[in-house]
Short mmCIF file of C-alpha atoms and ligand atoms in Angstrom, two decimals:
data_model
loop_
_atom_site.label_atom_id
_atom_site.label_comp_id
_atom_site.label_asym_id
_atom_site.label_seq_id
_atom_site.Cartn_x
_atom_site.Cartn_y
_atom_site.Cartn_z
CA MET A 1001 62.82 -4.00 -23.43
CA THR A 1002 59.59 -1.92 -23.88
CA LYS A 1003 56.33 -4.73 -24.63
CA THR A 1004 53.73 -4.44 -27.03
CA ILE A 1005 49.60 -5.68 -26.26
CA THR A 1006 47.97 -7.79 -28.19
CA VAL A 1007 44.74 -8.79 -28.30
CA ASP A 1008 45.73 -12.51 -26.49
CA ASP A 1009 47.08 -10.22 -23.44
CA LEU A 1010 44.02 -8.82 -22.39
CA LYS A 1011 42.24 -11.67 -23.47
CA SER A 1012 44.63 -12.98 -20.85
CA LEU A 1013 44.50 -10.14 -18.28
CA LEU A 1014 40.36 -10.72 -17.70
CA ASN A 1015 40.90 -14.18 -17.28
CA VAL A 1016 43.50 -13.66 -14.37
CA ILE A 1017 40.96 -10.86 -13.38
CA ALA A 1018 38.48 -14.13 -13.37
CA GLU A 1019 40.80 -15.82 -11.08
CA ALA A 1020 41.75 -13.47 -8.35
CA MET A 1021 38.20 -12.16 -7.85
CA THR A 1022 36.45 -15.93 -7.50
CA ARG A 1023 39.93 -15.95 -5.09
CA GLU A 1024 38.94 -12.69 -3.38
CA ARG A 1025 35.62 -13.32 -3.32
CA ASP A 1026 34.85 -14.30 0.41
CA ARG A 1027 37.12 -10.71 1.47
CA LEU A 1028 35.21 -8.89 -0.43
CA CYS A 1029 31.53 -10.27 0.75
CA GLU A 1030 33.10 -9.94 4.40
CA LEU A 1031 34.21 -6.17 3.46
CA ASP A 1032 30.28 -5.49 2.35
CA GLY A 1033 29.30 -6.76 4.73
CA VAL A 1034 30.04 -4.82 7.21
CA ILE A 1035 28.79 -1.11 4.57
CA GLY A 1036 26.24 -2.90 2.44
CA ASP A 1037 24.97 -5.85 1.37
CA ALA A 1038 27.44 -8.28 1.63
CA ASP A 1039 27.03 -8.88 -2.40
CA HIS A 1040 30.62 -8.02 -3.93
CA GLY A 1041 32.92 -10.11 -4.02
CA ILE A 1042 30.09 -12.46 -5.72
CA ALA A 1043 28.65 -8.96 -8.20
CA MET A 1044 32.95 -9.15 -9.57
CA GLU A 1045 33.36 -12.71 -9.73
CA LEU A 1046 30.29 -12.76 -11.78
CA GLY A 1047 30.98 -10.22 -13.83
CA PHE A 1048 34.19 -10.79 -15.12
CA SER A 1049 33.74 -14.56 -15.17
CA ALA A 1050 31.12 -13.63 -17.37
CA ALA A 1051 33.73 -10.50 -19.67
CA ALA A 1052 36.54 -13.74 -18.86
CA LYS A 1053 34.16 -16.40 -21.26
CA ALA A 1054 32.52 -13.52 -23.58
CA VAL A 1055 36.14 -11.91 -24.83
CA ALA A 1056 37.58 -15.76 -25.07
CA ALA A 1057 35.00 -16.69 -27.24
CA LEU A 1058 36.58 -14.19 -30.04
CA ASP A 1059 38.23 -15.31 -32.73
CA SER A 1060 41.65 -13.49 -31.50
CA ALA A 1061 42.77 -12.97 -36.29
CA THR A 1062 39.77 -10.41 -36.08
CA SER A 1063 39.91 -8.77 -32.83
CA ASP A 1064 41.54 -5.73 -32.00
CA PRO A 1065 41.65 -4.08 -28.50
CA THR A 1066 38.53 -2.55 -28.27
CA LEU A 1067 36.51 -5.04 -29.20
CA ILE A 1068 37.85 -7.34 -26.40
CA PHE A 1069 37.18 -3.72 -23.90
CA ASN A 1070 33.39 -3.66 -25.65
CA THR A 1071 33.10 -7.29 -25.20
CA ALA A 1072 33.84 -6.76 -21.79
CA ALA A 1073 31.67 -4.57 -20.39
CA LYS A 1074 28.41 -5.90 -21.97
CA ALA A 1075 28.93 -8.81 -20.39
CA PHE A 1076 29.98 -6.88 -17.49
CA LEU A 1077 26.61 -5.01 -17.11
CA ASN A 1078 24.22 -8.50 -18.53
CA ALA A 1079 26.08 -10.26 -15.03
CA VAL A 1080 25.87 -7.59 -12.85
CA GLY A 1081 22.52 -6.24 -10.54
CA ALA A 1082 24.60 -4.29 -8.28
CA SER A 1083 26.17 -0.88 -8.80
CA SER A 1084 29.07 -2.31 -9.39
CA GLY A 1085 28.03 -3.26 -12.50
CA PRO A 1086 27.60 0.13 -14.22
CA LEU A 1087 30.52 1.43 -12.45
CA TYR A 1088 32.73 -1.33 -14.60
CA ALA A 1089 30.98 -1.01 -18.29
CA THR A 1090 31.58 2.04 -18.65
CA ALA A 1091 34.66 2.22 -17.19
CA LEU A 1092 35.20 -0.42 -19.64
CA MET A 1093 33.96 1.36 -22.21
CA ARG A 1094 36.53 4.17 -21.76
CA ALA A 1095 39.08 1.66 -22.26
CA GLY A 1096 37.12 0.49 -25.43
CA ALA A 1097 37.35 3.82 -26.39
CA ALA A 1098 41.12 4.85 -25.43
CA ALA A 1099 42.48 1.62 -27.50
CA LYS A 1100 39.72 2.74 -30.63
CA GLY A 1101 41.75 2.05 -34.52
CA LYS A 1102 44.62 0.44 -33.36
CA SER A 1103 45.29 -3.70 -33.55
CA PHE A 1104 47.42 -3.43 -30.29
CA LEU A 1105 48.81 -1.57 -27.36
CA THR A 1106 52.34 -0.34 -26.97
CA GLU A 1107 53.18 0.50 -23.40
CA ASP A 1108 51.93 4.53 -23.97
CA ASP A 1109 48.59 3.38 -25.36
CA MET A 1110 48.21 0.95 -21.77
CA VAL A 1111 48.82 3.28 -20.07
CA ASP A 1112 46.25 5.79 -22.19
CA VAL A 1113 44.13 3.04 -21.68
CA PHE A 1114 44.50 2.37 -18.36
CA VAL A 1115 43.52 6.18 -17.12
CA ALA A 1116 41.07 6.37 -19.78
CA LEU A 1117 39.62 3.02 -17.61
CA ALA A 1118 39.88 4.30 -14.28
CA ARG A 1119 37.98 8.47 -14.83
CA GLY A 1120 35.28 6.16 -16.86
CA PHE A 1121 33.90 4.97 -12.89
CA GLN A 1122 34.18 8.48 -11.46
CA ASP A 1123 32.01 9.46 -15.03
CA ARG A 1124 29.86 7.22 -14.64
CA GLY A 1125 29.90 7.12 -10.81
CA LYS A 1126 29.87 11.04 -9.87
CA ALA A 1127 32.43 10.69 -7.02
CA GLU A 1128 36.21 12.52 -6.26
CA ILE A 1129 38.16 11.44 -3.63
CA GLY A 1130 37.17 10.85 -0.33
CA GLU A 1131 34.22 9.53 -0.69
CA LYS A 1132 34.99 6.60 0.41
CA THR A 1133 33.86 4.58 -3.28
CA MET A 1134 35.46 2.35 -5.44
CA VAL A 1135 36.93 5.71 -7.41
CA ASP A 1136 39.46 6.83 -4.10
CA ALA A 1137 42.02 2.99 -5.48
CA TRP A 1138 41.32 4.19 -9.06
CA ALA A 1139 41.83 7.72 -9.22
CA PRO A 1140 45.08 7.85 -7.41
CA ALA A 1141 46.72 4.63 -9.28
CA ALA A 1142 45.65 6.41 -12.20
CA ALA A 1143 47.34 9.59 -11.57
CA ALA A 1144 50.40 7.72 -10.54
CA CYS A 1145 50.50 5.26 -13.42
CA ARG A 1146 50.29 9.35 -15.30
CA ALA A 1147 52.22 10.65 -13.44
CA ALA A 1148 55.46 7.12 -13.31
CA ARG A 1149 55.15 7.12 -17.51
CA GLU A 1150 55.84 11.24 -17.98
CA LYS A 1151 58.92 10.70 -15.46
CA GLY A 1152 59.74 7.70 -17.95
CA MET A 1153 59.45 4.92 -16.64
CA SER A 1154 58.01 1.40 -17.77
CA LEU A 1155 55.27 0.00 -17.97
CA GLU A 1156 55.62 -2.56 -14.99
CA ALA A 1157 56.98 -0.52 -12.88
CA CYS A 1158 54.45 2.40 -13.96
CA LEU A 1159 51.99 -0.64 -12.86
CA SER A 1160 54.09 -0.72 -9.94
CA GLU A 1161 53.30 2.81 -8.02
CA ALA A 1162 49.57 1.72 -9.41
CA LEU A 1163 49.48 -0.62 -7.88
CA ALA A 1164 50.65 1.22 -3.96
CA ALA A 1165 48.42 4.12 -4.91
CA ALA A 1166 45.71 1.65 -5.50
CA GLU A 1167 46.43 0.44 -1.98
CA ALA A 1168 47.26 2.93 0.34
CA GLY A 1169 43.50 4.31 -1.29
CA THR A 1170 41.95 2.38 -0.31
CA GLU A 1171 43.29 1.85 2.89
CA ALA A 1172 42.04 5.80 3.56
CA THR A 1173 38.85 4.82 2.91
CA LYS A 1174 38.88 3.24 6.61
CA ASP A 1175 38.27 6.76 7.68
CA MET A 1176 35.73 8.11 5.06
CA VAL A 1177 32.42 9.23 5.94
CA ALA A 1178 30.94 7.47 2.96
CA THR A 1179 28.58 9.59 0.86
CA LYS A 1180 27.78 7.83 -2.87
CA GLY A 1181 25.94 4.57 -2.58
CA ARG A 1182 24.55 1.81 -0.90
CA SER A 1183 27.33 2.23 2.70
CA SER A 1184 26.50 6.04 2.37
CA ARG A 1185 23.34 5.04 4.88
CA LEU A 1186 25.42 4.26 7.88
CA GLY A 1187 26.92 7.56 8.43
CA GLU A 1188 29.45 7.63 11.40
CA ARG A 1189 29.25 4.26 11.70
CA ALA A 1190 31.10 3.01 8.12
CA ILE A 1191 34.27 4.75 10.21
CA GLY A 1192 36.48 2.12 10.56
CA HIS A 1193 36.07 -0.07 7.50
CA ILE A 1194 37.68 -0.54 4.61
CA ASP A 1195 35.60 0.16 1.13
CA PRO A 1196 34.89 -2.94 -0.94
CA GLY A 1197 34.55 -0.96 -4.03
CA ALA A 1198 38.17 -0.29 -3.17
CA ALA A 1199 39.03 -3.66 -2.15
CA SER A 1200 38.34 -4.96 -5.61
CA ALA A 1201 39.96 -2.29 -7.59
CA THR A 1202 43.27 -2.17 -5.80
CA VAL A 1203 42.88 -6.44 -6.89
CA VAL A 1204 42.07 -5.25 -10.72
CA VAL A 1205 45.24 -3.44 -10.40
CA SER A 1206 47.75 -5.68 -8.87
CA CYS A 1207 46.48 -8.02 -11.56
CA PHE A 1208 47.27 -5.37 -14.41
CA LYS A 1209 51.08 -5.15 -12.44
CA ALA A 1210 50.55 -9.38 -13.18
CA LEU A 1211 50.21 -9.10 -16.23
CA PHE A 1212 52.91 -6.97 -17.76
CA LEU A 1213 55.99 -8.26 -14.99
CA SER A 1214 59.13 -8.91 -16.86
P1 LIG B 1549 25.74 -2.11 -4.21
O1 LIG B 1549 26.43 -1.73 -3.40
O2 LIG B 1549 24.16 -2.34 -4.96
O3 LIG B 1549 24.86 -3.82 -3.58
P2 LIG B 1549 28.79 -3.72 -5.62
O4 LIG B 1549 28.67 -4.18 -3.54
O5 LIG B 1549 28.92 -4.79 -5.89
O6 LIG B 1549 27.12 -2.55 -5.15
O7 LIG B 1549 29.70 -2.21 -4.61
C1 LIG B 1549 29.21 -1.11 -3.98
C2 LIG B 1549 31.01 -1.14 -3.94
O8 LIG B 1549 29.92 0.68 -5.11
C3 LIG B 1549 30.86 0.51 -2.84
O9 LIG B 1549 31.86 -0.36 -2.28
C4 LIG B 1549 31.74 1.66 -4.27
O10 LIG B 1549 32.89 1.52 -3.80
C5 LIG B 1549 31.20 1.43 -5.75
N1 LIG B 1549 30.30 2.03 -5.41
C6 LIG B 1549 28.77 3.15 -4.74
N2 LIG B 1549 27.92 4.22 -5.31
C7 LIG B 1549 29.62 4.75 -6.18
C8 LIG B 1549 30.16 6.03 -6.79
N3 LIG B 1549 28.54 6.76 -7.24
N4 LIG B 1549 30.41 5.94 -7.44
C9 LIG B 1549 31.34 4.71 -7.60
N5 LIG B 1549 31.79 4.27 -6.56
C10 LIG B 1549 30.21 3.64 -5.96
MG1 LIG B 1550 27.19 -5.17 -1.98
#
């Protein structure tokens, strides 16, 4: 059966992500401690908690998906001082733009929203695949999701493909030298370590998938 994604589903999605970030906070901080400044888990927890709280305060009866994503973006940006703040805020705004004019999302719309979200990180941070950033998880996840949809797969199956691609992309950051962000200062010393932003992106993708399990 095809799914319809409502404003309340999107509120739940943000809640599920916020809870996952609380669970993953210490692991993400540890990853960032190795090649950055050890705050990534805190940033992601603060950002998504603020986003989930802000959208919970909206009246579902008078809200649409665009308002949910834009409100989440603003709350995330205000809560987070680290570089993940503007990256997630831009991505969430792009998701909002992709949902424009719709009162709920179809499975096709959700694929468009997911792809727009993923693209937002690249537009904001100007990183390409292979630069050891969250883009190494988001870009392949979006591509896999789109390709799966074009093959006629269900939203859940598309998000499973996206998650597998995000996991593989995150693992691949281990062998990379960073050329963007704080860890670019480390040069070759970053080799052997997973990028924290790619790891947290994979957590976000896993929450999308979890929400749309039939
Ligand atoms: P900060 O580096 O300011 O402490 P965070 O710790 O919250 O910020 O986030 C670090 C993550 O941000 C990195 O692991 C990387 O994935 C991501 N990142 C940094 N710069 C960029 C960029 N230009 N484009 C995409 N992602 C980036
Ligand atoms: Mg950091």
